[in-house]
C-alpha cells in the first residue's frame, strides 16, 4: 500500500481520525480498490464508524493486486501523528502512508515546509474485516441539515450529558436530554429544542417515532462535518433500530451507526403495567401454607368490629400484623415467599438501558465466507459509550 495525501486533504484525514477516536480505542485500516477504509467500533459493539476515502482523494493511491491487507492499531498512536490540527494546514505539505512489510510497520511521513520530514513507524496487528450491517436507504425517516444547525442545537446540552432523544412529526423535530426512570423528576433538568422542517435541507417523515442514542459520537461527527462544511444526513426507523449519521462528498463518505434504546416511553408503559401485575400463583403445595398463615394472622390481629366483615386484607398488608405473637411462627415464611415473588417479577423486567446492538456480527468473516455464513443480529446490554480517555 502506498498513499500520498496533499494540501488541505491532510487536515481532512486528520479530522476523520480524531472523529473515529470518539468511537473506539482501535483503528481498523483496510485498503480497497474503491478507496481506503478507516473504521472503529466501541467495546460494547453499540457504536460503529467508517470513513471511506476514494482514490481521487489521494494524489497517489496504489495497492498490490491480489493481496488483501487488513490491520488494526491503537488509535492514539495515529492521533499522535496528527497531533496539532491547527498547524497541519500551515506546515504540512503532504502525508505519505506506506506499508513496510519487512518490518511490519505502517509508516506515516509528514513532508513539512523547509524540507522537514517527520516519520512515524507504527506497529499493527492483522485483523479480519470489520463491517456493520445496516441499510440506511430503507429507513422511514430521513433528514439532512447543515452542520451549523446541529452544532447550535447540541451546544445547549452540558458536556456530561450521555444521551439525547430525537422525536419527529410531519413538520417538527424535537431534541431533548434523556432522563432515566430512576431519576427524580423534581431534581432533573429537562432541556428540549424544537426545529422546524424548513430549517433542514431535506425533511422526510413516514413514521412518528422517537429514538434515544449517545451524544458523544454525534459530537465527534459534528466536529468533522463543521470543519469540512459537509451536510449531515440522519436515518432512523423505530426505537431499538440503529440510527445512521452520514456525511458524503465526491471523494469521501462517512457513516456513524449508533445503537438506540429499545425501551421508548410506549414500551416503558407496557413494562410498568406488566411489572405491577400480580405475580402468578405459587404451586399447590405452598398454597395451603399461605392460606393458613393468612387466617392465623387475621384471627390474632384484627379486632372485632365493622371492618372485620369487610373484604379480605390484601397480602401486602400482612406485614402490618406481624407484631402479634400468634403469627410469629409464620412471619419468616411469609416474607421469604414475598421476597421470592418480588425477585421473580424483577427478573422479568427489562433493564433500564437496553441498547439494541447495530450489529452486527461485530467482526465478520472474510468475503469468501460471507455467502455461506449468514449474518445474525445480537442484542448487547451496554453502557451508553466509552468514557474519553
mmCIF file of C-alpha atoms in Angstrom:
data_model
loop_
_atom_site.group_PDB
_atom_site.id
_atom_site.type_symbol
_atom_site.label_atom_id
_atom_site.label_comp_id
_atom_site.label_asym_id
_atom_site.label_seq_id
_atom_site.Cartn_x
_atom_site.Cartn_y
_atom_site.Cartn_z
ATOM 1 C CA UNK A 1 0.000 0.000 0.000
ATOM 2 C CA UNK A 2 1.310 3.406 -0.992
ATOM 3 C CA UNK A 3 -0.817 6.544 -0.472
ATOM 4 C CA UNK A 4 0.008 10.235 -0.693
ATOM 5 C CA UNK A 5 -2.311 12.949 0.676
ATOM 6 C CA UNK A 6 -1.588 16.548 -0.231
ATOM 7 C CA UNK A 7 -2.780 20.038 0.634
ATOM 8 C CA UNK A 8 -5.927 20.544 2.624
ATOM 9 C CA UNK A 9 -6.801 16.861 2.434
ATOM 10 C CA UNK A 10 -4.189 16.197 5.116
ATOM 11 C CA UNK A 11 -6.322 18.109 7.606
ATOM 12 C CA UNK A 12 -9.465 16.291 6.435
ATOM 13 C CA UNK A 13 -7.749 12.940 7.051
ATOM 14 C CA UNK A 14 -6.616 14.100 10.487
ATOM 15 C CA UNK A 15 -10.126 15.279 11.400
ATOM 16 C CA UNK A 16 -11.555 11.911 10.370
ATOM 17 C CA UNK A 17 -9.102 10.063 12.615
ATOM 18 C CA UNK A 18 -9.932 12.328 15.549
ATOM 19 C CA UNK A 19 -13.649 11.714 14.962
ATOM 20 C CA UNK A 20 -13.076 7.954 14.974
ATOM 21 C CA UNK A 21 -11.297 8.291 18.308
ATOM 22 C CA UNK A 22 -14.685 9.263 19.802
ATOM 23 C CA UNK A 23 -15.927 5.767 18.946
ATOM 24 C CA UNK A 24 -13.280 3.237 19.979
ATOM 25 C CA UNK A 25 -9.675 2.677 21.005
ATOM 26 C CA UNK A 26 -8.598 0.838 17.854
ATOM 27 C CA UNK A 27 -8.347 1.956 14.242
ATOM 28 C CA UNK A 28 -9.031 -0.627 11.551
ATOM 29 C CA UNK A 29 -7.248 0.084 8.258
ATOM 30 C CA UNK A 30 -8.324 -1.679 5.094
ATOM 31 C CA UNK A 31 -7.123 -0.540 1.655
ATOM 32 C CA UNK A 32 -9.653 -1.485 -1.023
ATOM 33 C CA UNK A 33 -9.995 -0.989 -4.746
ATOM 34 C CA UNK A 34 -12.648 1.673 -4.196
ATOM 35 C CA UNK A 35 -10.573 3.528 -1.599
ATOM 36 C CA UNK A 36 -9.011 3.477 1.845
ATOM 37 C CA UNK A 37 -11.410 2.437 4.615
ATOM 38 C CA UNK A 38 -10.798 3.579 8.195
ATOM 39 C CA UNK A 39 -13.132 2.056 10.794
ATOM 40 C CA UNK A 40 -13.619 1.915 14.529
ATOM 41 C CA UNK A 41 -16.067 0.298 16.945
ATOM 42 C CA UNK A 42 -16.528 0.643 20.676
ATOM 43 C CA UNK A 43 -16.002 -2.227 23.085
ATOM 44 C CA UNK A 44 -19.728 -2.822 23.620
ATOM 45 C CA UNK A 45 -20.435 -3.009 19.875
ATOM 46 C CA UNK A 46 -23.089 -0.321 20.196
ATOM 47 C CA UNK A 47 -21.330 2.314 18.072
ATOM 48 C CA UNK A 48 -19.547 1.913 14.746
ATOM 49 C CA UNK A 49 -17.977 4.433 12.384
ATOM 50 C CA UNK A 50 -16.364 4.206 8.970
ATOM 51 C CA UNK A 51 -14.702 6.679 6.620
ATOM 52 C CA UNK A 52 -14.088 5.631 3.040
ATOM 53 C CA UNK A 53 -11.667 7.822 1.082
ATOM 54 C CA UNK A 54 -11.917 7.371 -2.686
ATOM 55 C CA UNK A 55 -8.725 7.049 -4.786
ATOM 56 C CA UNK A 56 -9.322 10.599 -6.080
ATOM 57 C CA UNK A 57 -8.848 11.864 -2.519
ATOM 58 C CA UNK A 58 -5.155 10.940 -2.818
ATOM 59 C CA UNK A 59 -2.585 12.281 -5.236
ATOM 60 C CA UNK A 60 -1.247 8.722 -5.393
ATOM 61 C CA UNK A 61 -3.078 5.578 -4.348
ATOM 62 C CA UNK A 62 -1.692 2.143 -5.151
ATOM 63 C CA UNK A 63 -2.444 -1.214 -3.574
ATOM 64 C CA UNK A 64 -0.946 -4.552 -4.571
ATOM 65 C CA UNK A 65 -3.267 -6.587 -6.758
ATOM 66 C CA UNK A 66 -4.274 -9.973 -5.413
ATOM 67 C CA UNK A 67 -3.019 -9.161 -1.911
ATOM 68 C CA UNK A 68 -5.560 -8.394 0.806
ATOM 69 C CA UNK A 69 -4.219 -6.362 3.704
ATOM 70 C CA UNK A 70 -6.179 -5.569 6.869
ATOM 71 C CA UNK A 71 -4.788 -4.353 10.143
ATOM 72 C CA UNK A 72 -5.701 -2.633 13.374
ATOM 73 C CA UNK A 73 -3.676 -0.380 15.623
ATOM 74 C CA UNK A 74 -4.094 1.803 18.670
ATOM 75 C CA UNK A 75 -5.915 4.890 17.549
ATOM 76 C CA UNK A 76 -3.981 7.083 19.998
ATOM 77 C CA UNK A 77 -0.748 6.297 18.173
ATOM 78 C CA UNK A 78 -2.299 7.513 14.905
ATOM 79 C CA UNK A 79 -3.655 10.612 16.633
ATOM 80 C CA UNK A 80 -0.115 11.432 17.710
ATOM 81 C CA UNK A 81 0.886 11.689 14.036
ATOM 82 C CA UNK A 82 -1.672 14.461 13.517
ATOM 83 C CA UNK A 83 -1.364 15.978 16.958
ATOM 84 C CA UNK A 84 -1.619 19.667 16.126
ATOM 85 C CA UNK A 85 -4.576 20.130 13.813
ATOM 86 C CA UNK A 86 -4.192 23.902 13.761
ATOM 87 C CA UNK A 87 -0.669 23.774 12.324
ATOM 88 C CA UNK A 88 -1.193 20.926 9.876
ATOM 89 C CA UNK A 89 -2.605 23.059 7.111
ATOM 90 C CA UNK A 90 0.130 25.661 7.530
ATOM 91 C CA UNK A 91 3.181 23.471 7.938
ATOM 92 C CA UNK A 92 2.456 20.077 6.315
ATOM 93 C CA UNK A 93 2.576 19.907 2.545
ATOM 94 C CA UNK A 94 1.812 16.212 2.119
ATOM 95 C CA UNK A 95 1.454 12.962 4.044
ATOM 96 C CA UNK A 96 2.895 9.710 2.741
ATOM 97 C CA UNK A 97 1.375 6.464 4.069
ATOM 98 C CA UNK A 98 3.316 3.338 3.211
ATOM 99 C CA UNK A 99 3.303 -0.276 4.350
ATOM 100 C CA UNK A 100 6.702 -1.678 5.312
ATOM 101 C CA UNK A 101 6.145 -5.426 5.087
ATOM 102 C CA UNK A 102 9.701 -6.293 6.109
ATOM 103 C CA UNK A 103 9.410 -4.516 9.452
ATOM 104 C CA UNK A 104 5.652 -4.991 9.820
ATOM 105 C CA UNK A 105 5.194 -1.281 10.234
ATOM 106 C CA UNK A 106 2.786 1.248 8.787
ATOM 107 C CA UNK A 107 4.824 4.372 8.091
ATOM 108 C CA UNK A 108 3.378 7.899 8.166
ATOM 109 C CA UNK A 109 5.758 10.504 6.775
ATOM 110 C CA UNK A 110 4.829 14.182 7.022
ATOM 111 C CA UNK A 111 6.575 16.403 4.475
ATOM 112 C CA UNK A 112 6.704 19.817 6.100
ATOM 113 C CA UNK A 113 7.911 23.151 4.808
ATOM 114 C CA UNK A 114 11.637 23.905 4.542
ATOM 115 C CA UNK A 115 12.353 20.225 3.790
ATOM 116 C CA UNK A 116 11.492 18.951 7.267
ATOM 117 C CA UNK A 117 10.396 15.293 7.454
ATOM 118 C CA UNK A 118 8.538 13.691 10.352
ATOM 119 C CA UNK A 119 8.396 9.905 10.179
ATOM 120 C CA UNK A 120 6.225 7.725 12.415
ATOM 121 C CA UNK A 121 6.628 3.932 12.269
ATOM 122 C CA UNK A 122 3.536 2.387 13.807
ATOM 123 C CA UNK A 123 3.138 -1.270 14.692
ATOM 124 C CA UNK A 124 -0.075 -3.059 13.816
ATOM 125 C CA UNK A 125 -1.897 -6.351 14.181
ATOM 126 C CA UNK A 126 -3.557 -8.343 11.461
ATOM 127 C CA UNK A 127 -7.326 -8.347 11.686
ATOM 128 C CA UNK A 128 -10.412 -9.524 9.885
ATOM 129 C CA UNK A 129 -12.779 -7.215 8.076
ATOM 130 C CA UNK A 130 -14.922 -5.058 10.351
ATOM 131 C CA UNK A 131 -18.291 -4.140 8.905
ATOM 132 C CA UNK A 132 -21.655 -3.153 10.379
ATOM 133 C CA UNK A 133 -24.853 -4.424 8.804
ATOM 134 C CA UNK A 134 -27.257 -1.586 8.038
ATOM 135 C CA UNK A 135 -29.345 -0.228 5.190
ATOM 136 C CA UNK A 136 -29.855 3.480 5.657
ATOM 137 C CA UNK A 137 -31.807 3.962 2.437
ATOM 138 C CA UNK A 138 -34.645 1.766 3.714
ATOM 139 C CA UNK A 139 -35.233 3.884 6.842
ATOM 140 C CA UNK A 140 -38.627 5.550 7.209
ATOM 141 C CA UNK A 141 -37.295 8.906 8.436
ATOM 142 C CA UNK A 142 -34.575 10.741 6.524
ATOM 143 C CA UNK A 143 -33.199 14.207 7.302
ATOM 144 C CA UNK A 144 -30.348 16.336 6.004
ATOM 145 C CA UNK A 145 -29.117 19.562 7.561
ATOM 146 C CA UNK A 146 -26.123 21.816 7.596
ATOM 147 C CA UNK A 147 -23.721 21.081 10.448
ATOM 148 C CA UNK A 148 -24.175 24.539 11.956
ATOM 149 C CA UNK A 149 -27.841 23.787 12.715
ATOM 150 C CA UNK A 150 -26.972 20.681 14.718
ATOM 151 C CA UNK A 151 -23.937 22.294 16.359
ATOM 152 C CA UNK A 152 -26.122 25.153 17.600
ATOM 153 C CA UNK A 153 -28.604 22.578 18.883
ATOM 154 C CA UNK A 154 -26.281 20.345 20.901
ATOM 155 C CA UNK A 155 -24.415 23.307 22.364
ATOM 156 C CA UNK A 156 -27.340 23.749 24.770
ATOM 157 C CA UNK A 157 -26.634 20.372 26.368
ATOM 158 C CA UNK A 158 -23.896 20.005 29.002
ATOM 159 C CA UNK A 159 -20.752 18.049 28.075
ATOM 160 C CA UNK A 160 -21.584 15.479 30.755
ATOM 161 C CA UNK A 161 -24.868 14.531 29.088
ATOM 162 C CA UNK A 162 -24.686 10.991 27.770
ATOM 163 C CA UNK A 163 -27.881 10.506 25.746
ATOM 164 C CA UNK A 164 -30.341 12.580 23.755
ATOM 165 C CA UNK A 165 -33.784 11.738 22.438
ATOM 166 C CA UNK A 166 -34.908 12.812 18.973
ATOM 167 C CA UNK A 167 -38.650 12.834 18.234
ATOM 168 C CA UNK A 168 -40.233 13.795 14.917
ATOM 169 C CA UNK A 169 -43.593 14.745 13.463
ATOM 170 C CA UNK A 170 -44.608 15.849 9.976
ATOM 171 C CA UNK A 171 -43.313 19.397 10.480
ATOM 172 C CA UNK A 172 -41.157 19.335 13.594
ATOM 173 C CA UNK A 173 -38.157 17.683 15.225
ATOM 174 C CA UNK A 174 -37.636 17.769 18.974
ATOM 175 C CA UNK A 175 -34.243 17.186 20.574
ATOM 176 C CA UNK A 176 -34.202 16.741 24.355
ATOM 177 C CA UNK A 177 -31.987 15.275 27.013
ATOM 178 C CA UNK A 178 -32.797 11.732 28.088
ATOM 179 C CA UNK A 179 -33.735 11.285 31.750
ATOM 180 C CA UNK A 180 -33.625 7.830 33.318
ATOM 181 C CA UNK A 181 -36.624 6.402 35.083
ATOM 182 C CA UNK A 182 -34.643 6.171 38.327
ATOM 183 C CA UNK A 183 -34.031 9.924 38.348
ATOM 184 C CA UNK A 184 -36.418 12.003 40.420
ATOM 185 C CA UNK A 185 -38.291 14.310 38.078
ATOM 186 C CA UNK A 186 -38.165 17.149 40.605
ATOM 187 C CA UNK A 187 -34.357 17.060 40.591
ATOM 188 C CA UNK A 188 -33.838 16.521 36.850
ATOM 189 C CA UNK A 189 -33.136 19.365 34.466
ATOM 190 C CA UNK A 190 -35.056 18.972 31.218
ATOM 191 C CA UNK A 191 -33.871 20.690 28.046
ATOM 192 C CA UNK A 192 -35.812 20.469 24.791
ATOM 193 C CA UNK A 193 -35.325 22.221 21.469
ATOM 194 C CA UNK A 194 -37.769 22.298 18.591
ATOM 195 C CA UNK A 195 -36.558 22.516 14.988
ATOM 196 C CA UNK A 196 -38.909 23.343 12.129
ATOM 197 C CA UNK A 197 -38.819 21.380 8.895
ATOM 198 C CA UNK A 198 -37.844 24.446 6.845
ATOM 199 C CA UNK A 199 -34.536 24.608 8.751
ATOM 200 C CA UNK A 200 -33.465 21.356 7.096
ATOM 201 C CA UNK A 201 -32.230 20.790 3.567
ATOM 202 C CA UNK A 202 -34.317 17.619 3.445
ATOM 203 C CA UNK A 203 -37.102 16.559 5.825
ATOM 204 C CA UNK A 204 -38.984 13.307 5.138
ATOM 205 C CA UNK A 205 -41.039 11.614 7.855
ATOM 206 C CA UNK A 206 -43.005 8.417 7.357
ATOM 207 C CA UNK A 207 -43.209 7.279 10.991
ATOM 208 C CA UNK A 208 -43.696 9.469 14.048
ATOM 209 C CA UNK A 209 -41.102 7.865 16.291
ATOM 210 C CA UNK A 210 -38.538 8.892 18.874
ATOM 211 C CA UNK A 211 -35.095 7.361 19.321
ATOM 212 C CA UNK A 212 -32.531 7.727 22.096
ATOM 213 C CA UNK A 213 -28.821 7.427 21.351
ATOM 214 C CA UNK A 214 -25.456 8.574 22.679
ATOM 215 C CA UNK A 215 -24.470 12.197 22.239
ATOM 216 C CA UNK A 216 -20.721 11.633 22.406
ATOM 217 C CA UNK A 217 -20.490 10.037 18.955
ATOM 218 C CA UNK A 218 -22.737 12.697 17.435
ATOM 219 C CA UNK A 219 -20.415 15.410 18.709
ATOM 220 C CA UNK A 220 -17.478 13.628 17.076
ATOM 221 C CA UNK A 221 -19.139 13.640 13.669
ATOM 222 C CA UNK A 222 -20.226 17.262 14.066
ATOM 223 C CA UNK A 223 -16.605 18.323 14.563
ATOM 224 C CA UNK A 224 -15.664 16.659 11.279
ATOM 225 C CA UNK A 225 -18.695 17.949 9.365
ATOM 226 C CA UNK A 226 -18.246 21.507 10.581
ATOM 227 C CA UNK A 227 -14.579 21.613 9.578
ATOM 228 C CA UNK A 228 -15.315 20.245 6.098
ATOM 229 C CA UNK A 229 -18.626 22.063 5.580
ATOM 230 C CA UNK A 230 -20.421 18.839 4.599
ATOM 231 C CA UNK A 231 -24.134 18.435 5.428
ATOM 232 C CA UNK A 232 -25.153 15.681 7.836
ATOM 233 C CA UNK A 233 -27.854 13.166 6.987
ATOM 234 C CA UNK A 234 -29.777 11.249 9.637
ATOM 235 C CA UNK A 235 -31.638 7.981 9.061
ATOM 236 C CA UNK A 236 -33.716 6.070 11.613
ATOM 237 C CA UNK A 237 -36.814 3.900 11.937
ATOM 238 C CA UNK A 238 -38.027 2.970 15.398
ATOM 239 C CA UNK A 239 -36.602 2.564 18.909
ATOM 240 C CA UNK A 240 -34.216 -0.364 19.005
ATOM 241 C CA UNK A 241 -33.148 0.050 15.389
ATOM 242 C CA UNK A 242 -29.822 1.802 14.736
ATOM 243 C CA UNK A 243 -29.661 5.454 13.784
ATOM 244 C CA UNK A 244 -27.245 6.275 10.959
ATOM 245 C CA UNK A 245 -25.456 9.624 10.686
ATOM 246 C CA UNK A 246 -23.780 10.185 7.350
ATOM 247 C CA UNK A 247 -21.622 12.712 5.507
ATOM 248 C CA UNK A 248 -20.979 12.321 1.801
ATOM 249 C CA UNK A 249 -18.746 14.013 -0.729
ATOM 250 C CA UNK A 250 -17.442 13.154 -4.171
ATOM 251 C CA UNK A 251 -14.188 11.803 -2.701
ATOM 252 C CA UNK A 252 -15.215 10.568 0.753
ATOM 253 C CA UNK A 253 -18.074 9.046 2.699
ATOM 254 C CA UNK A 254 -18.520 8.756 6.447
ATOM 255 C CA UNK A 255 -21.113 6.699 8.310
ATOM 256 C CA UNK A 256 -21.694 6.611 12.051
ATOM 257 C CA UNK A 257 -24.054 3.810 13.130
ATOM 258 C CA UNK A 258 -25.321 4.157 16.691
ATOM 259 C CA UNK A 259 -27.459 1.799 18.732
ATOM 260 C CA UNK A 260 -30.667 3.180 20.209
ATOM 261 C CA UNK A 261 -32.540 2.427 23.395
ATOM 262 C CA UNK A 262 -35.279 -0.114 22.859
ATOM 263 C CA UNK A 263 -37.371 0.969 25.859
ATOM 264 C CA UNK A 264 -39.071 4.054 24.467
ATOM 265 C CA UNK A 265 -41.894 5.669 26.501
ATOM 266 C CA UNK A 266 -44.540 3.386 24.980
ATOM 267 C CA UNK A 267 -42.518 0.315 25.846
ATOM 268 C CA UNK A 268 -41.906 1.673 29.329
ATOM 269 C CA UNK A 269 -45.649 1.944 29.960
ATOM 270 C CA UNK A 270 -46.143 -1.636 28.903
ATOM 271 C CA UNK A 271 -43.231 -2.759 31.039
ATOM 272 C CA UNK A 272 -44.536 -0.810 34.037
ATOM 273 C CA UNK A 273 -48.000 -2.240 33.637
ATOM 274 C CA UNK A 274 -46.553 -5.725 33.360
ATOM 275 C CA UNK A 275 -44.303 -5.184 36.385
ATOM 276 C CA UNK A 276 -47.239 -4.122 38.592
ATOM 277 C CA UNK A 277 -49.441 -7.006 37.548
ATOM 278 C CA UNK A 278 -49.879 -9.651 40.278
ATOM 279 C CA UNK A 279 -47.370 -12.497 40.158
ATOM 280 C CA UNK A 280 -48.552 -15.973 39.139
ATOM 281 C CA UNK A 281 -49.948 -18.135 41.956
ATOM 282 C CA UNK A 282 -47.434 -20.389 43.720
ATOM 283 C CA UNK A 283 -47.607 -24.206 43.437
ATOM 284 C CA UNK A 284 -50.403 -26.043 45.218
ATOM 285 C CA UNK A 285 -48.178 -27.428 47.956
ATOM 286 C CA UNK A 286 -47.444 -23.906 49.192
ATOM 287 C CA UNK A 287 -50.949 -22.571 48.687
ATOM 288 C CA UNK A 288 -52.347 -24.220 51.834
ATOM 289 C CA UNK A 289 -49.499 -22.877 53.966
ATOM 290 C CA UNK A 290 -50.104 -19.332 52.750
ATOM 291 C CA UNK A 291 -53.823 -19.571 53.489
ATOM 292 C CA UNK A 292 -53.238 -20.997 56.984
ATOM 293 C CA UNK A 293 -50.758 -18.296 57.900
ATOM 294 C CA UNK A 294 -53.050 -15.673 56.452
ATOM 295 C CA UNK A 295 -56.030 -16.924 58.513
ATOM 296 C CA UNK A 296 -53.937 -17.098 61.684
ATOM 297 C CA UNK A 297 -52.793 -13.512 61.167
ATOM 298 C CA UNK A 298 -56.391 -12.437 60.615
ATOM 299 C CA UNK A 299 -57.660 -14.235 63.739
ATOM 300 C CA UNK A 300 -54.932 -12.969 66.058
ATOM 301 C CA UNK A 301 -54.569 -9.357 64.959
ATOM 302 C CA UNK A 302 -57.829 -7.970 63.610
ATOM 303 C CA UNK A 303 -60.059 -6.642 66.330
ATOM 304 C CA UNK A 304 -63.788 -7.386 66.073
ATOM 305 C CA UNK A 305 -65.753 -4.558 64.571
ATOM 306 C CA UNK A 306 -67.319 -3.352 61.354
ATOM 307 C CA UNK A 307 -64.030 -3.758 59.466
ATOM 308 C CA UNK A 308 -63.901 -7.470 60.306
ATOM 309 C CA UNK A 309 -66.764 -8.151 57.950
ATOM 310 C CA UNK A 310 -65.187 -6.198 55.106
ATOM 311 C CA UNK A 311 -63.216 -7.652 52.211
ATOM 312 C CA UNK A 312 -60.066 -9.631 52.989
ATOM 313 C CA UNK A 313 -56.930 -7.601 53.520
ATOM 314 C CA UNK A 314 -54.526 -7.821 50.555
ATOM 315 C CA UNK A 315 -51.437 -9.953 51.072
ATOM 316 C CA UNK A 316 -49.136 -6.901 51.202
ATOM 317 C CA UNK A 317 -50.871 -5.829 54.412
ATOM 318 C CA UNK A 318 -49.901 -8.994 56.267
ATOM 319 C CA UNK A 319 -46.686 -7.413 57.468
ATOM 320 C CA UNK A 320 -48.711 -4.864 59.495
ATOM 321 C CA UNK A 321 -49.934 -7.652 61.718
ATOM 322 C CA UNK A 322 -46.531 -9.174 62.332
ATOM 323 C CA UNK A 323 -46.370 -7.886 65.915
ATOM 324 C CA UNK A 324 -48.923 -10.404 67.110
ATOM 325 C CA UNK A 325 -47.288 -13.360 68.863
ATOM 326 C CA UNK A 326 -49.594 -15.992 67.346
ATOM 327 C CA UNK A 327 -48.387 -15.130 63.808
ATOM 328 C CA UNK A 328 -44.698 -15.074 64.724
ATOM 329 C CA UNK A 329 -44.121 -18.648 63.603
ATOM 330 C CA UNK A 330 -45.311 -17.830 60.109
ATOM 331 C CA UNK A 331 -43.680 -14.420 59.552
ATOM 332 C CA UNK A 332 -40.406 -15.722 58.182
ATOM 333 C CA UNK A 333 -42.111 -17.951 55.651
ATOM 334 C CA UNK A 334 -44.485 -15.211 54.526
ATOM 335 C CA UNK A 335 -41.753 -12.619 53.986
ATOM 336 C CA UNK A 336 -39.393 -15.047 52.307
ATOM 337 C CA UNK A 337 -42.076 -16.106 49.835
ATOM 338 C CA UNK A 338 -42.958 -12.477 49.125
ATOM 339 C CA UNK A 339 -39.294 -11.675 48.503
ATOM 340 C CA UNK A 340 -39.021 -14.599 46.108
ATOM 341 C CA UNK A 341 -42.065 -13.341 44.206
ATOM 342 C CA UNK A 342 -40.615 -9.824 44.047
ATOM 343 C CA UNK A 343 -37.305 -11.168 42.748
ATOM 344 C CA UNK A 344 -39.181 -13.141 40.113
ATOM 345 C CA UNK A 345 -41.094 -10.082 38.944
ATOM 346 C CA UNK A 346 -37.887 -8.014 38.926
ATOM 347 C CA UNK A 347 -36.091 -10.592 36.833
ATOM 348 C CA UNK A 348 -38.881 -10.390 34.242
ATOM 349 C CA UNK A 349 -38.387 -6.663 33.806
ATOM 350 C CA UNK A 350 -36.073 -5.467 31.058
ATOM 351 C CA UNK A 351 -33.036 -3.449 32.096
ATOM 352 C CA UNK A 352 -33.416 0.312 32.217
ATOM 353 C CA UNK A 353 -30.921 0.846 29.409
ATOM 354 C CA UNK A 354 -31.230 -1.820 26.810
ATOM 355 C CA UNK A 355 -29.316 -0.943 23.676
ATOM 356 C CA UNK A 356 -30.047 -2.973 20.595
ATOM 357 C CA UNK A 357 -26.681 -3.561 19.003
ATOM 358 C CA UNK A 358 -26.368 -2.441 15.441
ATOM 359 C CA UNK A 359 -24.611 -5.468 14.668
ATOM 360 C CA UNK A 360 -23.959 -6.680 13.922
ATOM 361 C CA UNK A 361 -21.900 -9.800 13.922
ATOM 362 C CA UNK A 362 -19.176 -7.468 15.113
ATOM 363 C CA UNK A 363 -16.245 -8.880 13.166
ATOM 364 C CA UNK A 364 -17.417 -10.569 10.034
ATOM 365 C CA UNK A 365 -15.608 -13.431 8.272
ATOM 366 C CA UNK A 366 -13.681 -12.808 5.060
ATOM 367 C CA UNK A 367 -15.692 -12.084 1.942
ATOM 368 C CA UNK A 368 -15.175 -15.629 0.671
ATOM 369 C CA UNK A 369 -17.195 -16.951 3.631
ATOM 370 C CA UNK A 370 -19.913 -14.339 3.544
ATOM 371 C CA UNK A 371 -22.099 -16.305 1.142
ATOM 372 C CA UNK A 372 -22.106 -19.414 3.328
ATOM 373 C CA UNK A 373 -22.363 -17.846 6.778
ATOM 374 C CA UNK A 374 -25.486 -15.747 7.355
ATOM 375 C CA UNK A 375 -25.175 -12.642 9.452
ATOM 376 C CA UNK A 376 -27.081 -12.829 12.704
ATOM 377 C CA UNK A 377 -28.053 -9.950 14.889
ATOM 378 C CA UNK A 378 -27.481 -9.928 18.582
ATOM 379 C CA UNK A 379 -28.568 -7.748 21.456
ATOM 380 C CA UNK A 380 -25.958 -6.199 23.663
ATOM 381 C CA UNK A 381 -26.562 -4.751 27.069
ATOM 382 C CA UNK A 382 -24.163 -1.909 27.011
ATOM 383 C CA UNK A 383 -23.339 1.369 28.615
ATOM 384 C CA UNK A 384 -24.026 4.419 26.542
ATOM 385 C CA UNK A 385 -20.484 4.818 25.307
ATOM 386 C CA UNK A 386 -16.972 4.628 26.498
ATOM 387 C CA UNK A 387 -15.561 7.483 28.509
ATOM 388 C CA UNK A 388 -12.984 9.729 26.934
ATOM 389 C CA UNK A 389 -9.517 8.659 27.891
#
